[in-house]
Coordinates of C-alpha atoms in Angstrom, one line a residue:
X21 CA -54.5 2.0 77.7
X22 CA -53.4 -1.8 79.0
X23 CA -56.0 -3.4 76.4
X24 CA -53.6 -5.0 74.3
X25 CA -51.8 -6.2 77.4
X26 CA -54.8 -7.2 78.9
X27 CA -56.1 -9.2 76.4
X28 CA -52.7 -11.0 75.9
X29 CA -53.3 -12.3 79.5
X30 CA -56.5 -13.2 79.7
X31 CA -55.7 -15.5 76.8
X32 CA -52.8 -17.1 78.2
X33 CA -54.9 -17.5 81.5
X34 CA -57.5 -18.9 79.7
X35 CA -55.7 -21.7 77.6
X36 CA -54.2 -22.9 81.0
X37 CA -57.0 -23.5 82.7
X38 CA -58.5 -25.5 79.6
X39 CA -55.1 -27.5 80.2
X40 CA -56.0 -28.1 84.5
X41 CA -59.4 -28.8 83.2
X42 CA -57.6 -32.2 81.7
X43 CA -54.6 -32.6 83.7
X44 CA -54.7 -35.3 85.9
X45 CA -54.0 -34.6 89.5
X46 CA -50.4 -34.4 90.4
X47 CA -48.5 -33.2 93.6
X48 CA -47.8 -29.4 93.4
X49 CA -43.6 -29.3 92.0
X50 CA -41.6 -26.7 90.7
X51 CA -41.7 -26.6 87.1
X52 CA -40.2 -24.8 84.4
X53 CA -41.1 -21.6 82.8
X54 CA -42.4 -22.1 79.8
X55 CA -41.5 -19.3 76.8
X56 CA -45.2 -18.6 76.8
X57 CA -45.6 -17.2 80.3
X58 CA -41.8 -15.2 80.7
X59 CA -43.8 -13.4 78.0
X60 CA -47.1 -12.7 80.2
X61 CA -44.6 -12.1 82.3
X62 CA -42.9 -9.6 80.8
X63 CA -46.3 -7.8 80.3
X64 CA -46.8 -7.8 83.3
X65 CA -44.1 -5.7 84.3
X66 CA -44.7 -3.1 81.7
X67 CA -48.1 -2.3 83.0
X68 CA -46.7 0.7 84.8
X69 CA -44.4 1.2 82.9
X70 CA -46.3 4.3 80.1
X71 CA -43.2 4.7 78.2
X72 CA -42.8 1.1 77.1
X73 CA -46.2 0.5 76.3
X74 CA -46.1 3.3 74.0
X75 CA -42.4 2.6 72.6
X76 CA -42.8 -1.2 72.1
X77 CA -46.4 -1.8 71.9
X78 CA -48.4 0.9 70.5
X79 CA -46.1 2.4 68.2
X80 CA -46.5 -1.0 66.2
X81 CA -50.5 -0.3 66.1
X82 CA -50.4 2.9 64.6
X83 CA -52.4 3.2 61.0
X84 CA -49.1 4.1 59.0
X85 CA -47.1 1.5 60.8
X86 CA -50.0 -1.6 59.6
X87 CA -50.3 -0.2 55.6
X88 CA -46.2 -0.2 55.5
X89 CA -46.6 -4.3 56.4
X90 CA -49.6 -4.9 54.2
X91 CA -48.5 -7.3 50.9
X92 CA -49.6 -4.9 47.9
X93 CA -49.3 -7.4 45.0
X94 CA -53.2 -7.9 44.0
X95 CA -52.7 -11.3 43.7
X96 CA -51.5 -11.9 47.3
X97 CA -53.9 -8.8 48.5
X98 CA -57.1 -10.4 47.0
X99 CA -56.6 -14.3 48.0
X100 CA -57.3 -13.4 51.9
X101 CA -60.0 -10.5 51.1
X102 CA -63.1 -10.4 48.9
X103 CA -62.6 -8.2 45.8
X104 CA -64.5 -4.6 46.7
X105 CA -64.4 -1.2 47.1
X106 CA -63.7 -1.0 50.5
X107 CA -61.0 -3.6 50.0
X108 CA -59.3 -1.5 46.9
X109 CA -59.4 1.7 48.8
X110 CA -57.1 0.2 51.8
X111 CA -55.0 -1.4 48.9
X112 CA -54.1 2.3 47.3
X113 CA -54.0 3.7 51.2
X114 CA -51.3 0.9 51.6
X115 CA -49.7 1.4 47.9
X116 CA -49.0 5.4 49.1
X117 CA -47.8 4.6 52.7
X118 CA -45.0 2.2 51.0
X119 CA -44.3 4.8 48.3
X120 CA -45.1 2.3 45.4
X121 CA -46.6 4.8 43.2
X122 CA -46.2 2.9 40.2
X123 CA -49.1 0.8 41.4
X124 CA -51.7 3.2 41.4
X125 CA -52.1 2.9 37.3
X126 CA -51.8 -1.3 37.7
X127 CA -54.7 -0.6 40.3
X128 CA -57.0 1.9 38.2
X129 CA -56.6 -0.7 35.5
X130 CA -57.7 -3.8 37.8
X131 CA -61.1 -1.9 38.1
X132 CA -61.8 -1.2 35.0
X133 CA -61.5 -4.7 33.9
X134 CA -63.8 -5.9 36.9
X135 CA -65.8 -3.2 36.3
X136 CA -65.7 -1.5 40.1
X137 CA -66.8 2.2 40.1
X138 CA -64.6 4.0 42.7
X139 CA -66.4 6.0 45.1
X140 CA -65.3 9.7 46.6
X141 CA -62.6 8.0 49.0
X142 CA -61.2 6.3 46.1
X143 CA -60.7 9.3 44.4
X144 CA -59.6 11.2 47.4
X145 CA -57.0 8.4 47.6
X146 CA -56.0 8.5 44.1
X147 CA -55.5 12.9 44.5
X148 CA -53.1 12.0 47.4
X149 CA -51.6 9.4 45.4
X150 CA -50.7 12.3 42.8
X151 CA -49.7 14.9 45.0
X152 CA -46.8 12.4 46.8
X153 CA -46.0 11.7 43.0
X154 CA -45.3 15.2 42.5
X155 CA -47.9 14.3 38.8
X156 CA -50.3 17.8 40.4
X157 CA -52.5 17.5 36.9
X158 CA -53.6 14.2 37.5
X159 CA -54.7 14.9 40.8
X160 CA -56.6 18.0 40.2
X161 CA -57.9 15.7 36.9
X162 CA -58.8 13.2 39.3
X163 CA -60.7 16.1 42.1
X164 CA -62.6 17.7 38.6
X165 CA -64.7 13.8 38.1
X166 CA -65.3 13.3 42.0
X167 CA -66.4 16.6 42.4
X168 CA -68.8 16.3 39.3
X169 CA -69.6 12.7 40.4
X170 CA -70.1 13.5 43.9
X171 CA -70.6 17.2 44.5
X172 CA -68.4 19.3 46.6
X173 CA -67.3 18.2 50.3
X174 CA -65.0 19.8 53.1
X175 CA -62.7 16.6 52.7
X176 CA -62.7 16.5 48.9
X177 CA -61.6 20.4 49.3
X178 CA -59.2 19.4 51.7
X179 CA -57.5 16.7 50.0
X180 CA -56.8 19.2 46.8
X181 CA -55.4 22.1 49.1
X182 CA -53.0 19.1 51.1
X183 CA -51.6 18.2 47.1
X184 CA -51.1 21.9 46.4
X185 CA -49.4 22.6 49.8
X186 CA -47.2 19.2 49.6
X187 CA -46.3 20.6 46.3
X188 CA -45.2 24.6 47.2
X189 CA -48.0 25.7 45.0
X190 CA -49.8 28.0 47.9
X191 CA -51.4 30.6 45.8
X192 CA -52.8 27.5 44.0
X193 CA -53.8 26.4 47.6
X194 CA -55.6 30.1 48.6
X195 CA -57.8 29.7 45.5
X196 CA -59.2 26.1 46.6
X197 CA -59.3 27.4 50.3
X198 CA -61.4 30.5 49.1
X199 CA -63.9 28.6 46.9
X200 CA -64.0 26.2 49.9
X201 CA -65.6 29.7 52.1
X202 CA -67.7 30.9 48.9
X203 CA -69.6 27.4 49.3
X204 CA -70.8 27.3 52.3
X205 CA -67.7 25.5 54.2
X206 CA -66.4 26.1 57.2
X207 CA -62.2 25.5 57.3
X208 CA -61.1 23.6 60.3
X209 CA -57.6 24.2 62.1
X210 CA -55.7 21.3 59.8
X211 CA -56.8 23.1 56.9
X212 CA -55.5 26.1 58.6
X213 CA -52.6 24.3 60.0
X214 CA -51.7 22.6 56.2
X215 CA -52.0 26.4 54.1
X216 CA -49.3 28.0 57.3
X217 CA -47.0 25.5 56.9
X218 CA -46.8 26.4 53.2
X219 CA -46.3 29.4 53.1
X220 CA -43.7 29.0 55.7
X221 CA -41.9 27.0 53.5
X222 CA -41.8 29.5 51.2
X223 CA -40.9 32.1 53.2
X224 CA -43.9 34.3 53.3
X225 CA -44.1 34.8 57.1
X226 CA -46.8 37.5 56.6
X227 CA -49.1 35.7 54.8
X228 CA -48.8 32.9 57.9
X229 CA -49.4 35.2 60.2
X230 CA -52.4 36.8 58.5
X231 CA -54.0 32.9 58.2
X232 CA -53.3 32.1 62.1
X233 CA -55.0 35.6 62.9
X234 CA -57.8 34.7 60.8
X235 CA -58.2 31.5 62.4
X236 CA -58.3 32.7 65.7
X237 CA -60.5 36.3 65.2
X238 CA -62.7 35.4 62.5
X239 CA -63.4 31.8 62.2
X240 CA -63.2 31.6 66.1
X241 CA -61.3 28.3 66.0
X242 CA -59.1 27.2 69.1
X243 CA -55.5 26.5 67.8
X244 CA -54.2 23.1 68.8
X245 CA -50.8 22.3 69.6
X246 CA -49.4 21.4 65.9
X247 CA -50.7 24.3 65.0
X248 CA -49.1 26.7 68.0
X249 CA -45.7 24.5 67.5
X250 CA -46.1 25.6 64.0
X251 CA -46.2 29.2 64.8
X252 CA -43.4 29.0 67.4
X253 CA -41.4 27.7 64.7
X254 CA -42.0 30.4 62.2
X255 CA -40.7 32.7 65.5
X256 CA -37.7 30.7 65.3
X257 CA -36.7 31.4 61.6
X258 CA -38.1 34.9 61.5
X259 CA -36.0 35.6 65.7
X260 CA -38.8 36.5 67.0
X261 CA -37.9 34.9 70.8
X262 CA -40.4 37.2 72.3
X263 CA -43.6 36.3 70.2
X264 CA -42.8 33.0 70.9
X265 CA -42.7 32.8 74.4
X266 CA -46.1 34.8 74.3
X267 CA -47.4 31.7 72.2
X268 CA -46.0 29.3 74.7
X269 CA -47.7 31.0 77.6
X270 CA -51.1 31.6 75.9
X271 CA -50.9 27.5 75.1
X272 CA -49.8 26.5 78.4
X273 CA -53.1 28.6 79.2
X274 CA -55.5 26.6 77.0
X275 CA -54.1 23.6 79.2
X276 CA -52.8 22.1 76.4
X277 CA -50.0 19.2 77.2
X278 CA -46.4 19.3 76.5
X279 CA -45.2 17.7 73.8
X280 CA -41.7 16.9 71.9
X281 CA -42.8 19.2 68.9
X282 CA -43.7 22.2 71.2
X283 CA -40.2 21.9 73.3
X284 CA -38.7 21.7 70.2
X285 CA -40.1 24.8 68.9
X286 CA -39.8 27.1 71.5
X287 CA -36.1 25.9 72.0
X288 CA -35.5 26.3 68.5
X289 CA -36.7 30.1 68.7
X290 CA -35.1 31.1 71.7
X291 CA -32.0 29.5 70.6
X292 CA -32.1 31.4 67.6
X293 CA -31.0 34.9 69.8
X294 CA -28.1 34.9 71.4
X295 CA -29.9 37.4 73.8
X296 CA -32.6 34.6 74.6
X297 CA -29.8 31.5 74.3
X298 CA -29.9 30.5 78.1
X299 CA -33.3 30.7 78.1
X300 CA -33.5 28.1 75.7
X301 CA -31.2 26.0 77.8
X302 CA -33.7 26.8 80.7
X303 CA -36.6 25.0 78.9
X304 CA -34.7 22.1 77.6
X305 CA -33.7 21.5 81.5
X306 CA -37.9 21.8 82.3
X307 CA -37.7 18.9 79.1
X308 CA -35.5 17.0 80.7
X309 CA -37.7 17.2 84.4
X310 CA -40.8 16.3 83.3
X311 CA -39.5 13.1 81.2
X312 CA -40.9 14.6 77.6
X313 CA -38.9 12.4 74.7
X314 CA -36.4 13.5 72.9
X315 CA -35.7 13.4 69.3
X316 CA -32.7 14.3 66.7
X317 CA -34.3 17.9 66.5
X318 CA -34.1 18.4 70.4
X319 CA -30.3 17.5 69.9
X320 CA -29.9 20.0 67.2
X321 CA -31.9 23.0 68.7
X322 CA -30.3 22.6 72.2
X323 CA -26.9 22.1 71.0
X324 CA -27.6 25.3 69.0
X325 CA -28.3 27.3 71.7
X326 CA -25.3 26.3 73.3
X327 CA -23.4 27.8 70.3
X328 CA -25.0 30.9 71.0
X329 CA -23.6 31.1 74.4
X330 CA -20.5 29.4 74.2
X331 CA -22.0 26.7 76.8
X332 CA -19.6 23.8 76.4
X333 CA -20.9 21.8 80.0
X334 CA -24.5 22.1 78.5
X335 CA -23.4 21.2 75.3
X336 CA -21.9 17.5 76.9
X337 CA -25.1 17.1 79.3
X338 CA -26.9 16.9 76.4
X339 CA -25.1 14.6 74.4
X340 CA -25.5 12.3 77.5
X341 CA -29.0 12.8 77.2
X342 CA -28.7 12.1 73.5
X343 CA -27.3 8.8 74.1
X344 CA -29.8 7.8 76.8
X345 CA -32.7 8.5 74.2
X346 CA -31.0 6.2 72.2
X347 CA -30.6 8.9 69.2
X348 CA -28.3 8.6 66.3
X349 CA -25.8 10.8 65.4
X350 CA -26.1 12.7 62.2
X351 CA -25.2 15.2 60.4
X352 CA -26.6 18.1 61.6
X353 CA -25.8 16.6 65.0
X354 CA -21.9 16.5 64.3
X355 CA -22.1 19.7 62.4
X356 CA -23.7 21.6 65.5
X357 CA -21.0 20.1 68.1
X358 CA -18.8 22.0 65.8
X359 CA -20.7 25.0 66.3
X360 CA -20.8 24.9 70.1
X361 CA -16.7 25.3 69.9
X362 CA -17.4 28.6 67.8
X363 CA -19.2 29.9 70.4
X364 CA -17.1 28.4 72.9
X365 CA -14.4 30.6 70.9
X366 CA -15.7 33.4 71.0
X367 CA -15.8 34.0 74.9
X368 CA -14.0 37.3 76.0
X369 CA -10.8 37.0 77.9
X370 CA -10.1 33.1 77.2
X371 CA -6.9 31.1 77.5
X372 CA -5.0 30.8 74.4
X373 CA -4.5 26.6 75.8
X374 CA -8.1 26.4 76.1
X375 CA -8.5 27.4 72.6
X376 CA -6.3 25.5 71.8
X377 CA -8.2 22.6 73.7
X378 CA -11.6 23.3 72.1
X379 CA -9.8 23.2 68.5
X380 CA -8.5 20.2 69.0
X381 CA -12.0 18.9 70.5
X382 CA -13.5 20.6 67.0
X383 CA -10.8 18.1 64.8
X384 CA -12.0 15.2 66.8
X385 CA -15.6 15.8 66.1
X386 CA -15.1 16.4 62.4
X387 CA -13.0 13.4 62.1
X388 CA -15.4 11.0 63.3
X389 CA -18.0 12.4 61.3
X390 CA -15.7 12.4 58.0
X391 CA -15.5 8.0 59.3
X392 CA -18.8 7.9 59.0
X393 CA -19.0 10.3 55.4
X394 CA -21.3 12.9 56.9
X395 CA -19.1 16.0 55.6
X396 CA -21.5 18.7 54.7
X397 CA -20.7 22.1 53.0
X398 CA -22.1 23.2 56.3
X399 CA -19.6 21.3 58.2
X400 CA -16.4 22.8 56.3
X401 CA -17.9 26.4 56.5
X402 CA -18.5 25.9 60.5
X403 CA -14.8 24.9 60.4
X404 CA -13.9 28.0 58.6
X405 CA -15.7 30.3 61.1
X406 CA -13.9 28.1 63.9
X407 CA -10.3 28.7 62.9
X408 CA -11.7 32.7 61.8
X409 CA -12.9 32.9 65.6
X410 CA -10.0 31.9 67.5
X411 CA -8.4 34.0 64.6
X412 CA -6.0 31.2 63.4
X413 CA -5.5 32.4 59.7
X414 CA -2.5 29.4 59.1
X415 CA -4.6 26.9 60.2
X416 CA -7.4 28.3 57.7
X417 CA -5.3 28.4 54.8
X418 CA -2.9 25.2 55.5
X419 CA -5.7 23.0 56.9
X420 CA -9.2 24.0 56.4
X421 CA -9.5 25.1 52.7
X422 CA -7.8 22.1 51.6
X423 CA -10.8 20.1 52.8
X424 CA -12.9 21.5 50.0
X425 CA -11.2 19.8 47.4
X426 CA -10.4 16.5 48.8
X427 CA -14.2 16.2 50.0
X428 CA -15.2 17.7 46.4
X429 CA -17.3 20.5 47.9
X430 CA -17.4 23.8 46.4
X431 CA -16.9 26.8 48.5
X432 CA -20.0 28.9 48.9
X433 CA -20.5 32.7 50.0
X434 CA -20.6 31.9 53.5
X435 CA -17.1 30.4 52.9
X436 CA -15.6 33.7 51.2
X437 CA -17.5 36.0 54.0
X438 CA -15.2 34.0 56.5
X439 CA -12.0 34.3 54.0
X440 CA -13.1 38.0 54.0
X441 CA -13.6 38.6 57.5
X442 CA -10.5 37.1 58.7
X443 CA -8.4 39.3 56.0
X444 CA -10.1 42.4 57.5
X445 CA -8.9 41.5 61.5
X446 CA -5.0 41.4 59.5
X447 CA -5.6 44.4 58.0
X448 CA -5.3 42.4 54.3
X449 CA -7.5 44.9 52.6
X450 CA -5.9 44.4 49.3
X451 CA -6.2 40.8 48.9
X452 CA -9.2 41.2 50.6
X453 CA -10.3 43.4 47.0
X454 CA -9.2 40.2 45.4
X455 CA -11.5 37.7 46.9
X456 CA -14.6 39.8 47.0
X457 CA -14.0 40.7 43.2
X458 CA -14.1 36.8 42.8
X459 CA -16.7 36.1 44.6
X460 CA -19.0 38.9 43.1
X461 CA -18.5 37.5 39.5
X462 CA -19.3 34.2 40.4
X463 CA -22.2 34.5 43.4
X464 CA -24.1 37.0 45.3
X465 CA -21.8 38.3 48.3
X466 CA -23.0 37.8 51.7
X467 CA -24.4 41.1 53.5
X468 CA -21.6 40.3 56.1
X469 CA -18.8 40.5 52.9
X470 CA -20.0 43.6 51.7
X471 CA -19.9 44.8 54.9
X472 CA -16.7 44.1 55.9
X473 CA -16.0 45.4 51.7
X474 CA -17.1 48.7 52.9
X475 CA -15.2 48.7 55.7
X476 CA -12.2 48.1 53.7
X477 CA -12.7 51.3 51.3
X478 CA -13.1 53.7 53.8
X479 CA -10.1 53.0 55.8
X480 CA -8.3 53.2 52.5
X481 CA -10.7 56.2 51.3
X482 CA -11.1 54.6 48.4
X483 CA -14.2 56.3 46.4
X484 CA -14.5 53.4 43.5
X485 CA -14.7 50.7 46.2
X486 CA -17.0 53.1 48.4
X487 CA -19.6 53.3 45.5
X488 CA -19.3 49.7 44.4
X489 CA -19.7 48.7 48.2
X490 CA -23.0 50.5 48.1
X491 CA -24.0 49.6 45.1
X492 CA -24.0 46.0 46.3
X493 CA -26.5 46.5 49.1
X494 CA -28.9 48.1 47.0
X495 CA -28.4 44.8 44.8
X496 CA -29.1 43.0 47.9
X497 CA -32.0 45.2 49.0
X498 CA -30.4 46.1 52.2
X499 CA -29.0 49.3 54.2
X500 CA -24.6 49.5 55.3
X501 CA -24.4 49.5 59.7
X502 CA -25.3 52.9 60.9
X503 CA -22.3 53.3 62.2
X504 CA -20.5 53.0 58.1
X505 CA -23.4 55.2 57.3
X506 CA -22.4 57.8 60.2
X507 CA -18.8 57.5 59.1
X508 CA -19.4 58.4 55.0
X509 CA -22.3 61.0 56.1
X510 CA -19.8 63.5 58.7
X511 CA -16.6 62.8 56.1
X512 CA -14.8 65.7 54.7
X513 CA -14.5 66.2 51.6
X514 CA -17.0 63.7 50.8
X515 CA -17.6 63.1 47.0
X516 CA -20.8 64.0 45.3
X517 CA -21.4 60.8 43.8
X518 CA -21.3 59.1 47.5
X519 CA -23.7 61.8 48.4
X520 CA -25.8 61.2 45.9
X521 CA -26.3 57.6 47.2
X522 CA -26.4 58.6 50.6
X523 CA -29.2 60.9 50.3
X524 CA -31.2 57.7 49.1
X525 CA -31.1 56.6 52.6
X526 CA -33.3 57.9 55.9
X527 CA -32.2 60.3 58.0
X528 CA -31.2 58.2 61.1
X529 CA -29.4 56.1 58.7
X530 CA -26.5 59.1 57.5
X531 CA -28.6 61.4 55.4
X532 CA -26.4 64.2 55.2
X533 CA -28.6 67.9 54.3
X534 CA -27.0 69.9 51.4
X535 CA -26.2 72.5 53.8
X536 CA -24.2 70.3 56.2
X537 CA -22.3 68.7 52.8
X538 CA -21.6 72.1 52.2
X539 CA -20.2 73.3 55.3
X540 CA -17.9 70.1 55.7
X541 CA -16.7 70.3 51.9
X542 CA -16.2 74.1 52.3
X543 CA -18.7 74.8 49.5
X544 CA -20.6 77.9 49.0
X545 CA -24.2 77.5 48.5
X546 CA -25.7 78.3 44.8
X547 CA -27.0 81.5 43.8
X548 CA -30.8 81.7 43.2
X549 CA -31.2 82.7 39.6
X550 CA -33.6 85.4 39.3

């Protein structure tokens, strides 16, 4: 672990005493430092220190860190390094880690005048190369020749699946995965790790579920970390807190070591439920014991677990610990302050001054990211909900909407669900009609909209707005609350056609029986004809 440091001292010890070797003999004096050894000295210091050596020292030595300081023009490249194979190969490796894709044709063409024959890593390089271009025919034009050229191979497989993957195509991905198994192969956990993280990007949280279980049951492969961060992550976006900390547990039973990524995830998860938020808070404070590093993503999950429990003095501690860790603010940063206040907000029984307070707190935070231009359509929507929570409708309409405009940010559905929603606490149900007929002829209404749509119609018992209401969440491919269900199922005189509809729906969910419709609408039932 000290070798670099090690070796940095040994060679400073050994040019001095080739200099005694030749210094005549003097009386012992105090003399000044030179540059050389404050350096050595420096080193010295950091020995024990594990946290420097790995921030200013080894960070520098990683692979990626080396190809993004390498000199990629081939006249430059070639005068220091003899012109073959091996030689070209780092050149591409380099060309990709600095994003220089226009380079790879300039290369291709460089060997075809000096007549050098790639070999399978060249052409593994070249698929990569490709796949970060977003060009997915010439890589799979480029994996046809090496595989007739060289025959099949787990990493030629491999390289294919990561360009397919990179590029969102995962049924593309399956395919080359399952002709990897019909010849003979036998996928690793990146493989594994790579086709997840696909389909999670995509949404299909089954399907990564399935691939984890197969890993595990069939192929009998132990998951490493990345791969059990991955799968805490997917708990996160799909709330399921209590799958995750059952991953956590079963991890910190393999003995595996904590790491930023894992912290993250599981924070990220738990701080997705407001019923598992100060659970969250618990495992950032274990982050914060044990000395684990801290990145922008620890800010952002932590900070949104505070949101979910209105935790202000958390919320502070660990914009502290931001600036400690040396993290910039961003974005998503700023924008989840914001959200902390919305939680803060929404506390029962609070102060109308401390409102007040955290409102004012809110503008701050907004105004210094607006200085530094990181206004997001996020940021205005979390502003919306703000002044919708502390139920400040003036402030909404004088203040907030405005923003839209002079920031040039068109308002979304999540911006008309909070327009809705605060009309509905004023009991505005008729411009409330207004907006949601806007909205729904220019965008899909939020389930929350609809909602509070629905709500709206049967307080005035109107039967159009009732039926267009529903017809919405069928667009949407969801049910109403049980309780609206409950209230349209037991209503007298209900109208057949919002039977009808409700019928479509399970029992538990307001099924009403023609025979209880009957009895509440004072209908006799029909005569068998005989």
């Amino acid at each position: 672990m000290f070798l670099i440091h090690t070796k940095l001292i040994a060679q400073f010890a050994k040019k001095q005493f080739i200099k005694s070797m030749f210094a005549p003999i003097a009386k012992p004096q105090q003399t000044k430092q030179s540059e050389e050894f404050k350096e050595v000295k420096k080193l010295f210091q950091n020995i024990n220190n594990e946290d420097n050596i790995k921030e200013s020292i080894l960070d520098s030595y990683q692979p990626q860190h080396i190809l993004k300081q390498i000199d990629t023009n081939l006249t430059n490249y070639f005068q220091k390094r003899s012109v073959e194979i091996k030689s070209i190969n780092f050149l591409i490796q380099a060309v990709i880690a600095q994003n220089k894709f226009e380079q790879i044709e300039e290369i291709r063409q460089f060997m075809n005048e000096l007549k050098i024959k790639p070999n399978l890593q060249t052409y593994m390089c070249f698929i990569n190369a490709y796949g970060k271009q977003r060009n997915v025919e010439k890589a799979e034009a480029c994996y046809e020749i090496a595989k007739k050229q060289f025959g099949q191979s787990l990493h030629l497989y491999n390289t294919l699946i990561n360009v397919y993957c990179k590029n969102l195509q995962s049924e593309n991905a399956m395919t080359i995965f399952n002709d990897l198994k019909r010849d003979g192969f036998e996928p690793d956990i990146p493989i594994y790790t790579t086709l997840i993280n696909s389909f999670y990007r995509v949404k299909q949280w089954k399907k990564c579920w399935d691939l984890f279980d197969e890993a595990r049951l069939e192929s009998r492969l132990k998951p490493d970390e990345n791969l059990i961060g991955l799968m805490i992550e997917i708990c996160a976006d799909t709330h399921e807190a209590e799958k995750a900390i059952q991953l956590y547990e079963q991890m910190n039973d393999m003995e595996f070591r904590d790491t930023t990524y894992i912290y993250n995830s599981i924070i990220k998860a738990l701080g997705s439920r407001k019923d598992y938020a100060e659970r969250a808070l618990e495992y950032y404070r274990k982050m914060v014991l044990t000395n684990i590093k801290m990145d922008s993503d620890t800010i952002v999950c932590t900070l949104k677990a505070c949101s979910q429990c209105g935790d202000v003095k958390i919320a502070h501690e660990v914009l502290k610990q931001m600036s400690q860790h040396k993290i910039t603010l961003n974005k998503y940063i700023y924008t989840q302050i914001i959200r902390v206040y919305i939680g803060a907000c929404s506390l029962p029984n609070l102060e109308n001054k401390i409102v007040d307070l955290y409102i004012q707190d809110a503008w701050k935070i907004f105004n210094e990211a607006a200085s530094k231009q990181m206004i997001t359509q996020r940021s205005l929507n979390s502003m919306c909900e703000l002044m919708v929570t502390a139920n400040r409708l003036p402030d909404l309409e004088g203040q907030v909407l405005p923003l839209f405009d002079q920031y040039q940010i068109p308002k979304d559905q999540f911006t008309y669900e909070q327009i809705i929603k605060i009309l509905f606490i004023e009991k505005r149900l008729l411009d409330l009609y207004k907006i949601f007929d806007t909205v729904a002829a220019q965008m899909q209404p939020t389930f929350q909209s609809i909602s509070f749509y629905l709500d709206a119609a049967i307080l005035l018992a109107d039967e159009e707005k009732v039926i267009n209401a529903l017809d919405w969440f069928q667009k949407i491919d969801k049910q109403p609350k049980f309780k609206q269900l409950k209230q349209l199922g037991m209503m007298k005189n209900l109208p057949l056609r919002i039977h009808a509809i409700l019928n479509q729906y399970n029992e538990k969910f307001g099924k009403v029986s023609d025979d209880i419709y009957r009895i509440n609408n004072n209908q006799r039932p029909a005569q068998k004809k005989i």
